[in-house]
Amino acid sequence: MKASKGERIHIAIFGNTNSGKSTLLNYLTGEDFAIVSDTHGTTTDPVNKAMEIHGLGAVNFIDTAGINDNTNLSDKRTQKSMKIIDKADIFLYLLSLEDDLSFVENLKKTHKPIIFIAPKQDLDCGKKILEKFKDLSPLAINNKTDDKYELFEELKYIYNIDKSTIKKTSITGNLVCEGDVVILVMPQDKAAPKDRLIKPQVMTIRELIDKNSTCISTSLENLENTLTCLKNPPSLIITDSQIFGEVYKLKPKESRLTSFSVLMSAYKGDIDYFIKSVKTLEKKIDNILIAEICTHPPIEEDIGTVKIPKMLRDKYPNVNIDFARGEDFKDFEKYDLIIECGSCMFNRASVISRVEKCKEKSIPMTNYGILIAYLKGILDKIDYKA
């Protein structure tokens, strides 16, 4: 199975028009993937290219429009490029002779790693670029040689020293150790494609296998029978958040309990802020935004558009609930609470960016699993520290 985009390290390529961004992408991937032209503004929408780098793993390179684009669509192109800043884990910034580095200040504000590149070293202008920006210690790249391997090594070095901020390395963390027995209660959502498990379930199963733990998958209807078949209670039960209450009533007192969504909120985002934020529901609130990352058409039993709104309106009959999908995340300041899904299809950088924006504006933000546990009255009884 291919690694999904949400689990790849996102490496964004920025620079002026004609600085060689698309040429660099083709050079790094070894194929003519991005269109290369001397015409300004050739790259319009961000271009994504997945790749596997030995010693680094699955990455996603993102080629962006030139930051000094002055074409008729320059504003829209720049807006799309700015969105890439939020989702990138590492920046590659291509220098050019006319560059004043003003855009670099936007990148520095994120405190993410920046690798400066002096391209076109096979040309006279490349030597001048290297000399002009020598204080930045840029990597000199000649697309006609194997200089890219030096860049790959730099990427691996940055990832290894900065891994904690780029990507969480474990979903279950210290909740599961080698030899533990873990029960997964996995009712299948009708929105899930036939014969396939949803992504958080697949990711969790794979990790439990890698940890040499015993992983038992079952349904809610078969949970009681599964428990009676075991000699000892399981160390941990991981359930779908929608049936938190039912599973809690059946679980042995010795077994810890959490959900896939709760684990994903810790894996992808800031679970401490999510738990603090959900307690906003202790007071009267007027406006809520439910942000669903997936773009599948909602169905009759959809958790984000049907089940959670019903649970909220049982508590707040007059609350206004708006919905956002995919990368649409604007005008969030007007909400008293933002509720996001497990974000399995987003990379960690994208989720953390949203959290930081909410913190900056003092907007509470939580996720599906934390919300449901709170509304079921068992938030203090679940395990989430991974």
mmCIF file of C-alpha atoms in Angstrom:
data_model
loop_
_atom_site.group_PDB
_atom_site.id
_atom_site.type_symbol
_atom_site.label_atom_id
_atom_site.label_comp_id
_atom_site.label_asym_id
_atom_site.label_seq_id
_atom_site.Cartn_x
_atom_site.Cartn_y
_atom_site.Cartn_z
ATOM 1 C CA MET A 1 0.000 0.000 0.000
ATOM 2 C CA LYS A 2 1.207 3.498 -0.782
ATOM 3 C CA ALA A 3 1.738 5.921 2.070
ATOM 4 C CA SER A 4 -1.066 8.455 2.052
ATOM 5 C CA LYS A 5 -0.372 12.151 1.619
ATOM 6 C CA GLY A 6 -1.254 12.758 5.263
ATOM 7 C CA GLU A 7 1.594 10.512 6.404
ATOM 8 C CA ARG A 8 4.239 11.935 4.079
ATOM 9 C CA ILE A 9 6.817 14.560 4.997
ATOM 10 C CA HIS A 10 5.761 17.683 3.087
ATOM 11 C CA ILE A 11 8.638 19.565 1.454
ATOM 12 C CA ALA A 12 7.596 22.851 -0.182
ATOM 13 C CA ILE A 13 9.675 24.558 -2.858
ATOM 14 C CA PHE A 14 9.523 28.376 -2.838
ATOM 15 C CA GLY A 15 11.311 31.101 -4.781
ATOM 16 C CA ASN A 16 10.852 33.809 -7.388
ATOM 17 C CA THR A 17 9.476 33.087 -10.847
ATOM 18 C CA ASN A 18 12.081 31.415 -13.051
ATOM 19 C CA SER A 19 14.322 30.665 -10.082
ATOM 20 C CA GLY A 20 14.309 26.998 -11.122
ATOM 21 C CA LYS A 21 11.697 25.492 -8.782
ATOM 22 C CA SER A 22 10.054 23.223 -11.362
ATOM 23 C CA THR A 23 13.463 22.279 -12.760
ATOM 24 C CA LEU A 24 14.560 21.311 -9.248
ATOM 25 C CA LEU A 25 11.439 19.177 -8.734
ATOM 26 C CA ASN A 26 12.095 17.295 -11.970
ATOM 27 C CA TYR A 27 15.748 16.922 -11.025
ATOM 28 C CA LEU A 28 15.013 15.536 -7.561
ATOM 29 C CA THR A 29 12.392 13.057 -8.773
ATOM 30 C CA GLY A 30 14.294 12.061 -11.900
ATOM 31 C CA GLU A 31 11.416 12.653 -14.296
ATOM 32 C CA ASP A 32 9.828 15.454 -16.315
ATOM 33 C CA PHE A 33 6.907 15.919 -13.958
ATOM 34 C CA ALA A 34 6.534 19.694 -13.735
ATOM 35 C CA ILE A 35 6.332 21.992 -16.770
ATOM 36 C CA VAL A 36 9.513 24.024 -17.214
ATOM 37 C CA SER A 37 9.508 27.256 -19.231
ATOM 38 C CA ASP A 38 11.201 30.668 -19.367
ATOM 39 C CA THR A 39 7.733 32.219 -19.360
ATOM 40 C CA HIS A 40 6.931 33.917 -16.045
ATOM 41 C CA GLY A 41 4.052 32.353 -14.133
ATOM 42 C CA THR A 42 4.238 28.926 -15.787
ATOM 43 C CA THR A 43 3.440 27.193 -12.489
ATOM 44 C CA THR A 44 -0.082 28.146 -11.428
ATOM 45 C CA ASP A 45 -1.574 25.766 -8.868
ATOM 46 C CA PRO A 46 0.790 23.994 -6.460
ATOM 47 C CA VAL A 47 2.147 20.775 -7.980
ATOM 48 C CA ASN A 48 2.465 17.722 -5.702
ATOM 49 C CA LYS A 49 4.854 14.857 -6.356
ATOM 50 C CA ALA A 50 5.175 11.859 -4.036
ATOM 51 C CA MET A 51 8.548 10.172 -3.695
ATOM 52 C CA GLU A 52 10.371 7.681 -1.493
ATOM 53 C CA ILE A 53 13.825 8.729 -0.256
ATOM 54 C CA HIS A 54 15.975 6.009 1.265
ATOM 55 C CA GLY A 55 16.676 6.767 4.911
ATOM 56 C CA LEU A 56 13.967 9.428 5.034
ATOM 57 C CA GLY A 57 10.846 7.620 3.872
ATOM 58 C CA ALA A 58 7.727 8.835 2.126
ATOM 59 C CA VAL A 59 7.814 12.502 1.150
ATOM 60 C CA ASN A 60 5.621 14.862 -0.826
ATOM 61 C CA PHE A 61 7.365 17.621 -2.790
ATOM 62 C CA ILE A 62 5.223 20.696 -3.506
ATOM 63 C CA ASP A 63 6.210 23.048 -6.324
ATOM 64 C CA THR A 64 4.641 26.502 -5.877
ATOM 65 C CA ALA A 65 4.008 29.533 -8.060
ATOM 66 C CA GLY A 66 6.701 32.227 -8.099
ATOM 67 C CA ILE A 67 6.318 34.577 -5.152
ATOM 68 C CA ASN A 68 6.966 37.622 -7.375
ATOM 69 C CA ASP A 69 4.411 36.568 -9.988
ATOM 70 C CA ASN A 70 2.950 39.692 -11.651
ATOM 71 C CA THR A 71 0.494 38.044 -14.047
ATOM 72 C CA ASN A 72 -3.269 38.693 -14.053
ATOM 73 C CA LEU A 73 -3.825 35.792 -11.646
ATOM 74 C CA SER A 74 -0.893 36.591 -9.379
ATOM 75 C CA ASP A 75 -3.012 37.335 -6.279
ATOM 76 C CA LYS A 76 -4.867 34.021 -6.462
ATOM 77 C CA ARG A 77 -1.655 32.125 -7.158
ATOM 78 C CA THR A 78 0.060 33.789 -4.211
ATOM 79 C CA GLN A 79 -2.863 32.917 -1.934
ATOM 80 C CA LYS A 80 -2.541 29.254 -2.876
ATOM 81 C CA SER A 81 1.203 29.367 -2.285
ATOM 82 C CA MET A 82 0.662 30.927 1.138
ATOM 83 C CA LYS A 83 -1.602 28.015 2.113
ATOM 84 C CA ILE A 84 1.282 25.652 1.401
ATOM 85 C CA ILE A 85 3.269 27.306 4.197
ATOM 86 C CA ASP A 86 0.821 25.839 6.717
ATOM 87 C CA LYS A 87 1.080 22.260 5.480
ATOM 88 C CA ALA A 88 4.837 22.150 4.790
ATOM 89 C CA ASP A 89 7.229 20.429 7.206
ATOM 90 C CA ILE A 90 10.404 21.666 5.506
ATOM 91 C CA PHE A 91 11.009 24.541 3.078
ATOM 92 C CA LEU A 92 13.376 24.534 0.095
ATOM 93 C CA TYR A 93 13.995 28.156 -0.903
ATOM 94 C CA LEU A 94 15.579 28.776 -4.286
ATOM 95 C CA LEU A 95 17.622 31.967 -4.430
ATOM 96 C CA SER A 96 17.848 34.260 -7.462
ATOM 97 C CA LEU A 97 19.845 37.411 -8.197
ATOM 98 C CA GLU A 98 16.840 39.747 -7.953
ATOM 99 C CA ASP A 99 15.609 38.199 -4.677
ATOM 100 C CA ASP A 100 15.261 40.589 -1.718
ATOM 101 C CA LEU A 101 14.383 37.731 0.697
ATOM 102 C CA SER A 102 11.278 39.560 1.955
ATOM 103 C CA PHE A 103 9.153 36.422 1.500
ATOM 104 C CA VAL A 104 11.568 34.446 3.662
ATOM 105 C CA GLU A 105 10.257 36.352 6.693
ATOM 106 C CA ASN A 106 6.919 34.550 6.208
ATOM 107 C CA LEU A 107 8.721 31.214 6.353
ATOM 108 C CA LYS A 108 10.776 32.140 9.415
ATOM 109 C CA LYS A 109 7.635 32.971 11.400
ATOM 110 C CA THR A 110 6.664 29.290 11.302
ATOM 111 C CA HIS A 111 9.929 28.192 12.949
ATOM 112 C CA LYS A 112 10.139 25.353 10.454
ATOM 113 C CA PRO A 113 13.444 24.285 8.837
ATOM 114 C CA ILE A 114 14.529 26.233 5.732
ATOM 115 C CA ILE A 115 17.138 24.938 3.296
ATOM 116 C CA PHE A 116 18.462 27.686 1.025
ATOM 117 C CA ILE A 117 19.518 26.560 -2.427
ATOM 118 C CA ALA A 118 21.768 28.335 -4.923
ATOM 119 C CA PRO A 119 20.641 26.741 -8.222
ATOM 120 C CA LYS A 120 22.017 26.913 -11.775
ATOM 121 C CA GLN A 121 25.621 26.279 -10.783
ATOM 122 C CA ASP A 122 26.322 25.220 -14.361
ATOM 123 C CA LEU A 123 25.648 28.838 -15.431
ATOM 124 C CA ASP A 124 27.395 32.144 -14.674
ATOM 125 C CA CYS A 125 24.314 33.450 -12.868
ATOM 126 C CA GLY A 126 24.499 30.472 -10.501
ATOM 127 C CA LYS A 127 28.002 31.481 -9.357
ATOM 128 C CA LYS A 128 26.769 35.031 -8.762
ATOM 129 C CA ILE A 129 23.802 33.729 -6.725
ATOM 130 C CA LEU A 130 26.146 31.663 -4.563
ATOM 131 C CA GLU A 131 28.396 34.675 -3.940
ATOM 132 C CA LYS A 132 25.534 37.109 -3.234
ATOM 133 C CA PHE A 133 23.908 34.879 -0.610
ATOM 134 C CA LYS A 134 26.981 33.192 0.857
ATOM 135 C CA ASP A 135 25.969 34.334 4.370
ATOM 136 C CA LEU A 136 22.973 31.970 4.136
ATOM 137 C CA SER A 137 25.286 28.996 3.468
ATOM 138 C CA PRO A 138 23.109 27.774 0.590
ATOM 139 C CA LEU A 139 23.462 24.352 -0.997
ATOM 140 C CA ALA A 140 24.939 24.736 -4.480
ATOM 141 C CA ILE A 141 22.931 22.686 -6.990
ATOM 142 C CA ASN A 142 24.039 21.821 -10.505
ATOM 143 C CA ASN A 143 21.236 19.962 -12.248
ATOM 144 C CA LYS A 144 23.741 18.225 -14.518
ATOM 145 C CA THR A 145 25.557 16.481 -11.672
ATOM 146 C CA ASP A 146 24.565 14.404 -8.658
ATOM 147 C CA ASP A 147 24.387 17.323 -6.218
ATOM 148 C CA LYS A 148 20.861 16.267 -5.282
ATOM 149 C CA TYR A 149 22.219 13.547 -3.013
ATOM 150 C CA GLU A 150 23.769 16.225 -0.818
ATOM 151 C CA LEU A 151 20.302 17.773 -0.556
ATOM 152 C CA PHE A 152 18.786 14.401 0.323
ATOM 153 C CA GLU A 153 21.346 14.021 3.114
ATOM 154 C CA GLU A 154 20.476 17.478 4.427
ATOM 155 C CA LEU A 155 16.785 16.595 4.442
ATOM 156 C CA LYS A 156 17.501 13.396 6.361
ATOM 157 C CA TYR A 157 19.628 15.286 8.877
ATOM 158 C CA ILE A 158 16.923 17.903 9.493
ATOM 159 C CA TYR A 159 14.222 15.272 9.844
ATOM 160 C CA ASN A 160 16.195 13.246 12.360
ATOM 161 C CA ILE A 161 17.029 16.203 14.634
ATOM 162 C CA ASP A 162 13.593 17.828 14.320
ATOM 163 C CA LYS A 163 11.358 14.767 14.122
ATOM 164 C CA SER A 164 9.348 15.636 17.229
ATOM 165 C CA THR A 165 8.000 18.804 15.645
ATOM 166 C CA ILE A 166 7.675 17.476 12.104
ATOM 167 C CA LYS A 167 5.820 14.282 12.846
ATOM 168 C CA LYS A 168 4.680 12.187 15.772
ATOM 169 C CA THR A 169 6.326 8.804 15.462
ATOM 170 C CA SER A 170 3.708 6.704 17.273
ATOM 171 C CA ILE A 171 -0.080 6.601 17.411
ATOM 172 C CA THR A 172 -0.427 4.536 20.591
ATOM 173 C CA GLY A 173 2.807 5.710 22.243
ATOM 174 C CA ASN A 174 3.271 4.302 25.729
ATOM 175 C CA LEU A 175 -0.337 3.164 25.936
ATOM 176 C CA VAL A 176 0.748 -0.140 24.348
ATOM 177 C CA CYS A 177 3.856 -2.191 25.020
ATOM 178 C CA GLU A 178 5.193 -5.418 23.559
ATOM 179 C CA GLY A 179 3.039 -8.378 24.578
ATOM 180 C CA ASP A 180 -0.046 -6.310 25.453
ATOM 181 C CA VAL A 181 -3.461 -7.520 24.338
ATOM 182 C CA VAL A 182 -5.482 -4.792 22.629
ATOM 183 C CA ILE A 183 -9.109 -5.059 21.494
ATOM 184 C CA LEU A 184 -10.225 -2.868 18.613
ATOM 185 C CA VAL A 185 -13.990 -2.285 18.486
ATOM 186 C CA MET A 186 -14.570 -1.409 14.853
ATOM 187 C CA PRO A 187 -18.109 -0.779 13.642
ATOM 188 C CA GLN A 188 -17.859 -0.089 9.927
ATOM 189 C CA ASP A 189 -19.045 3.327 8.799
ATOM 190 C CA LYS A 190 -21.396 3.156 5.827
ATOM 191 C CA ALA A 191 -19.303 5.858 4.180
ATOM 192 C CA ALA A 192 -16.284 3.541 4.124
ATOM 193 C CA PRO A 193 -15.674 1.879 0.724
ATOM 194 C CA LYS A 194 -16.745 -1.766 0.506
ATOM 195 C CA ASP A 195 -14.123 -4.311 1.610
ATOM 196 C CA ARG A 196 -11.881 -1.592 3.094
ATOM 197 C CA LEU A 197 -11.181 -0.405 6.638
ATOM 198 C CA ILE A 198 -11.025 3.286 7.406
ATOM 199 C CA LYS A 199 -7.576 4.811 7.606
ATOM 200 C CA PRO A 200 -7.148 5.243 11.401
ATOM 201 C CA GLN A 201 -8.057 1.583 11.913
ATOM 202 C CA VAL A 202 -5.502 0.421 9.341
ATOM 203 C CA MET A 203 -2.780 2.656 10.789
ATOM 204 C CA THR A 204 -3.439 1.462 14.334
ATOM 205 C CA ILE A 205 -3.493 -2.231 13.394
ATOM 206 C CA ARG A 206 -0.165 -1.893 11.580
ATOM 207 C CA GLU A 207 1.442 -0.157 14.547
ATOM 208 C CA LEU A 208 0.188 -2.768 17.018
ATOM 209 C CA ILE A 209 1.642 -5.529 14.855
ATOM 210 C CA ASP A 210 4.972 -3.691 14.709
ATOM 211 C CA LYS A 211 4.947 -3.441 18.508
ATOM 212 C CA ASN A 212 4.528 -7.223 18.796
ATOM 213 C CA SER A 213 1.280 -6.810 20.698
ATOM 214 C CA THR A 214 -1.797 -8.985 20.271
ATOM 215 C CA CYS A 215 -4.447 -7.186 18.250
ATOM 216 C CA ILE A 216 -8.043 -8.461 18.330
ATOM 217 C CA SER A 217 -10.613 -6.776 16.110
ATOM 218 C CA THR A 218 -14.320 -7.107 16.779
ATOM 219 C CA SER A 219 -17.691 -5.355 16.578
ATOM 220 C CA LEU A 220 -19.747 -3.851 19.379
ATOM 221 C CA GLU A 221 -22.239 -6.706 19.063
ATOM 222 C CA ASN A 222 -19.466 -9.256 19.576
ATOM 223 C CA LEU A 223 -17.450 -7.364 22.209
ATOM 224 C CA GLU A 224 -18.925 -9.133 25.250
ATOM 225 C CA ASN A 225 -18.285 -12.541 23.690
ATOM 226 C CA THR A 226 -14.737 -11.496 22.762
ATOM 227 C CA LEU A 227 -14.003 -10.460 26.342
ATOM 228 C CA THR A 228 -15.255 -13.778 27.755
ATOM 229 C CA CYS A 229 -12.912 -15.665 25.421
ATOM 230 C CA LEU A 230 -9.861 -13.992 26.938
ATOM 231 C CA LYS A 231 -8.044 -15.445 29.926
ATOM 232 C CA ASN A 232 -7.235 -11.958 31.221
ATOM 233 C CA PRO A 233 -8.761 -8.530 30.510
ATOM 234 C CA PRO A 234 -7.120 -6.676 27.624
ATOM 235 C CA SER A 235 -4.602 -3.953 28.455
ATOM 236 C CA LEU A 236 -6.397 -1.463 26.244
ATOM 237 C CA ILE A 237 -9.627 -1.172 24.285
ATOM 238 C CA ILE A 238 -9.687 1.173 21.299
ATOM 239 C CA THR A 239 -13.138 1.964 19.969
ATOM 240 C CA ASP A 240 -14.901 4.107 17.453
ATOM 241 C CA SER A 241 -15.813 7.316 19.284
ATOM 242 C CA GLN A 242 -19.459 7.007 18.265
ATOM 243 C CA ILE A 243 -19.930 4.027 20.620
ATOM 244 C CA PHE A 244 -17.811 5.300 23.522
ATOM 245 C CA GLY A 245 -20.702 4.996 25.987
ATOM 246 C CA GLU A 246 -21.675 1.448 24.999
ATOM 247 C CA VAL A 247 -18.096 0.163 25.133
ATOM 248 C CA TYR A 248 -17.431 1.862 28.458
ATOM 249 C CA LYS A 249 -20.338 -0.039 30.038
ATOM 250 C CA LEU A 250 -18.933 -3.377 28.812
ATOM 251 C CA LYS A 251 -15.220 -2.899 29.423
ATOM 252 C CA PRO A 252 -13.482 -4.624 32.371
ATOM 253 C CA LYS A 253 -12.434 -2.163 35.073
ATOM 254 C CA GLU A 254 -8.793 -3.217 34.611
ATOM 255 C CA SER A 255 -8.786 -2.260 30.916
ATOM 256 C CA ARG A 256 -7.987 1.231 29.731
ATOM 257 C CA LEU A 257 -10.188 2.832 27.082
ATOM 258 C CA THR A 258 -9.585 5.256 24.236
ATOM 259 C CA SER A 259 -10.763 5.796 20.665
ATOM 260 C CA PHE A 260 -9.234 5.994 17.221
ATOM 261 C CA SER A 261 -10.208 9.650 16.969
ATOM 262 C CA VAL A 262 -8.663 10.496 20.332
ATOM 263 C CA LEU A 263 -5.432 8.749 19.370
ATOM 264 C CA MET A 264 -5.377 10.595 16.045
ATOM 265 C CA SER A 265 -5.917 13.928 17.794
ATOM 266 C CA ALA A 266 -2.785 13.310 19.858
ATOM 267 C CA TYR A 267 -0.887 11.962 16.844
ATOM 268 C CA LYS A 268 -1.812 14.841 14.550
ATOM 269 C CA GLY A 269 -2.597 17.769 16.803
ATOM 270 C CA ASP A 270 -2.486 19.282 20.306
ATOM 271 C CA ILE A 271 -4.633 17.035 22.474
ATOM 272 C CA ASP A 272 -4.076 19.074 25.630
ATOM 273 C CA TYR A 273 -5.571 22.117 23.891
ATOM 274 C CA PHE A 274 -8.407 19.981 22.515
ATOM 275 C CA ILE A 275 -9.321 18.778 26.018
ATOM 276 C CA LYS A 276 -9.082 22.269 27.492
ATOM 277 C CA SER A 277 -11.196 23.658 24.642
ATOM 278 C CA VAL A 278 -14.049 21.143 24.877
ATOM 279 C CA LYS A 279 -14.823 22.441 28.358
ATOM 280 C CA THR A 280 -16.070 25.604 26.635
ATOM 281 C CA LEU A 281 -19.302 23.606 26.413
ATOM 282 C CA GLU A 282 -19.759 24.127 30.157
ATOM 283 C CA LYS A 283 -20.988 27.621 29.342
ATOM 284 C CA LYS A 284 -23.472 28.969 26.812
ATOM 285 C CA ILE A 285 -22.167 29.087 23.253
ATOM 286 C CA ASP A 286 -23.809 30.460 20.131
ATOM 287 C CA ASN A 287 -21.676 29.524 17.103
ATOM 288 C CA ILE A 288 -19.856 26.283 16.318
ATOM 289 C CA LEU A 289 -17.807 25.299 13.257
ATOM 290 C CA ILE A 290 -17.479 21.602 12.380
ATOM 291 C CA ALA A 291 -14.435 21.122 10.144
ATOM 292 C CA GLU A 292 -14.361 17.830 8.215
ATOM 293 C CA ILE A 293 -11.092 17.147 6.404
ATOM 294 C CA CYS A 294 -12.470 14.456 4.087
ATOM 295 C CA THR A 295 -14.497 15.563 1.080
ATOM 296 C CA HIS A 296 -16.733 12.480 0.749
ATOM 297 C CA PRO A 297 -20.435 13.245 0.242
ATOM 298 C CA PRO A 298 -22.175 13.112 3.638
ATOM 299 C CA ILE A 299 -24.634 10.253 4.154
ATOM 300 C CA GLU A 300 -27.721 9.837 6.315
ATOM 301 C CA GLU A 301 -25.740 8.632 9.339
ATOM 302 C CA ASP A 302 -22.735 10.928 8.818
ATOM 303 C CA ILE A 303 -21.005 11.661 12.111
ATOM 304 C CA GLY A 304 -19.905 15.198 11.234
ATOM 305 C CA THR A 305 -23.067 16.538 9.621
ATOM 306 C CA VAL A 306 -25.750 14.491 11.387
ATOM 307 C CA LYS A 307 -24.758 12.726 14.622
ATOM 308 C CA ILE A 308 -22.568 15.365 16.271
ATOM 309 C CA PRO A 309 -24.925 18.266 15.427
ATOM 310 C CA LYS A 310 -27.804 16.273 16.987
ATOM 311 C CA MET A 311 -25.779 15.680 20.153
ATOM 312 C CA LEU A 312 -24.907 19.367 20.367
ATOM 313 C CA ARG A 313 -28.454 20.576 19.790
ATOM 314 C CA ASP A 314 -29.702 18.255 22.529
ATOM 315 C CA LYS A 315 -27.578 20.401 24.861
ATOM 316 C CA TYR A 316 -27.901 23.728 23.033
ATOM 317 C CA PRO A 317 -31.174 23.752 21.039
ATOM 318 C CA ASN A 318 -30.534 27.194 19.524
ATOM 319 C CA VAL A 319 -26.844 26.864 18.692
ATOM 320 C CA ASN A 320 -25.769 27.816 15.154
ATOM 321 C CA ILE A 321 -23.625 25.146 13.483
ATOM 322 C CA ASP A 322 -21.659 25.788 10.288
ATOM 323 C CA PHE A 323 -19.592 23.291 8.297
ATOM 324 C CA ALA A 324 -16.265 23.435 6.465
ATOM 325 C CA ARG A 325 -14.639 20.741 4.321
ATOM 326 C CA GLY A 326 -11.143 20.063 3.095
ATOM 327 C CA GLU A 327 -8.715 22.964 3.337
ATOM 328 C CA ASP A 328 -11.477 25.563 3.720
ATOM 329 C CA PHE A 329 -10.658 27.241 7.056
ATOM 330 C CA LYS A 330 -11.453 30.951 7.017
ATOM 331 C CA ASP A 331 -13.428 33.445 9.112
ATOM 332 C CA PHE A 332 -12.989 31.088 12.069
ATOM 333 C CA GLU A 333 -12.725 33.993 14.532
ATOM 334 C CA LYS A 334 -16.514 34.294 14.778
ATOM 335 C CA TYR A 335 -16.964 30.861 16.373
ATOM 336 C CA ASP A 336 -17.131 29.968 20.052
ATOM 337 C CA LEU A 337 -15.817 26.465 19.345
ATOM 338 C CA ILE A 338 -14.248 24.661 16.396
ATOM 339 C CA ILE A 339 -14.638 20.889 16.182
ATOM 340 C CA GLU A 340 -12.357 19.021 13.773
ATOM 341 C CA CYS A 341 -12.468 15.381 12.708
ATOM 342 C CA GLY A 342 -9.585 13.007 13.459
ATOM 343 C CA SER A 343 -7.650 14.613 10.580
ATOM 344 C CA CYS A 344 -6.287 11.298 9.331
ATOM 345 C CA MET A 345 -6.060 12.738 5.799
ATOM 346 C CA PHE A 346 -4.109 15.862 6.898
ATOM 347 C CA ASN A 347 -0.458 15.894 7.814
ATOM 348 C CA ARG A 348 0.492 16.995 11.323
ATOM 349 C CA ALA A 349 1.838 20.364 10.167
ATOM 350 C CA SER A 350 -1.553 21.330 8.726
ATOM 351 C CA VAL A 351 -3.407 20.492 11.948
ATOM 352 C CA ILE A 352 -0.860 22.217 14.193
ATOM 353 C CA SER A 353 -1.100 25.307 11.982
ATOM 354 C CA ARG A 354 -4.848 25.438 12.571
ATOM 355 C CA VAL A 355 -4.347 24.971 16.300
ATOM 356 C CA GLU A 356 -1.820 27.800 16.459
ATOM 357 C CA LYS A 357 -4.144 30.138 14.558
ATOM 358 C CA CYS A 358 -6.939 29.339 16.995
ATOM 359 C CA LYS A 359 -4.671 29.850 20.001
ATOM 360 C CA GLU A 360 -3.551 33.198 18.627
ATOM 361 C CA LYS A 361 -7.185 34.334 18.413
ATOM 362 C CA SER A 362 -8.192 32.582 21.673
ATOM 363 C CA ILE A 363 -10.632 30.348 19.779
ATOM 364 C CA PRO A 364 -11.276 26.962 21.446
ATOM 365 C CA MET A 365 -10.654 23.959 19.177
ATOM 366 C CA THR A 366 -11.312 20.281 19.821
ATOM 367 C CA ASN A 367 -11.988 17.125 17.813
ATOM 368 C CA TYR A 368 -14.716 14.514 17.342
ATOM 369 C CA GLY A 369 -13.396 11.944 19.796
ATOM 370 C CA ILE A 370 -12.753 14.384 22.633
ATOM 371 C CA LEU A 371 -16.151 16.016 22.092
ATOM 372 C CA ILE A 372 -18.068 12.737 22.156
ATOM 373 C CA ALA A 373 -16.259 11.528 25.283
ATOM 374 C CA TYR A 374 -17.143 14.812 26.965
ATOM 375 C CA LEU A 375 -20.807 14.685 25.945
ATOM 376 C CA LYS A 376 -20.995 11.047 27.118
ATOM 377 C CA GLY A 377 -19.575 12.101 30.493
ATOM 378 C CA ILE A 378 -16.499 9.858 30.321
ATOM 379 C CA LEU A 379 -13.747 12.262 29.238
ATOM 380 C CA ASP A 380 -11.977 11.828 32.575
ATOM 381 C CA LYS A 381 -12.158 8.044 32.201
ATOM 382 C CA ILE A 382 -10.390 7.627 28.861
ATOM 383 C CA ASP A 383 -6.679 7.349 28.126
ATOM 384 C CA TYR A 384 -5.117 9.777 25.688
ATOM 385 C CA LYS A 385 -1.522 10.427 26.749
ATOM 386 C CA ALA A 386 0.386 8.615 24.024
#
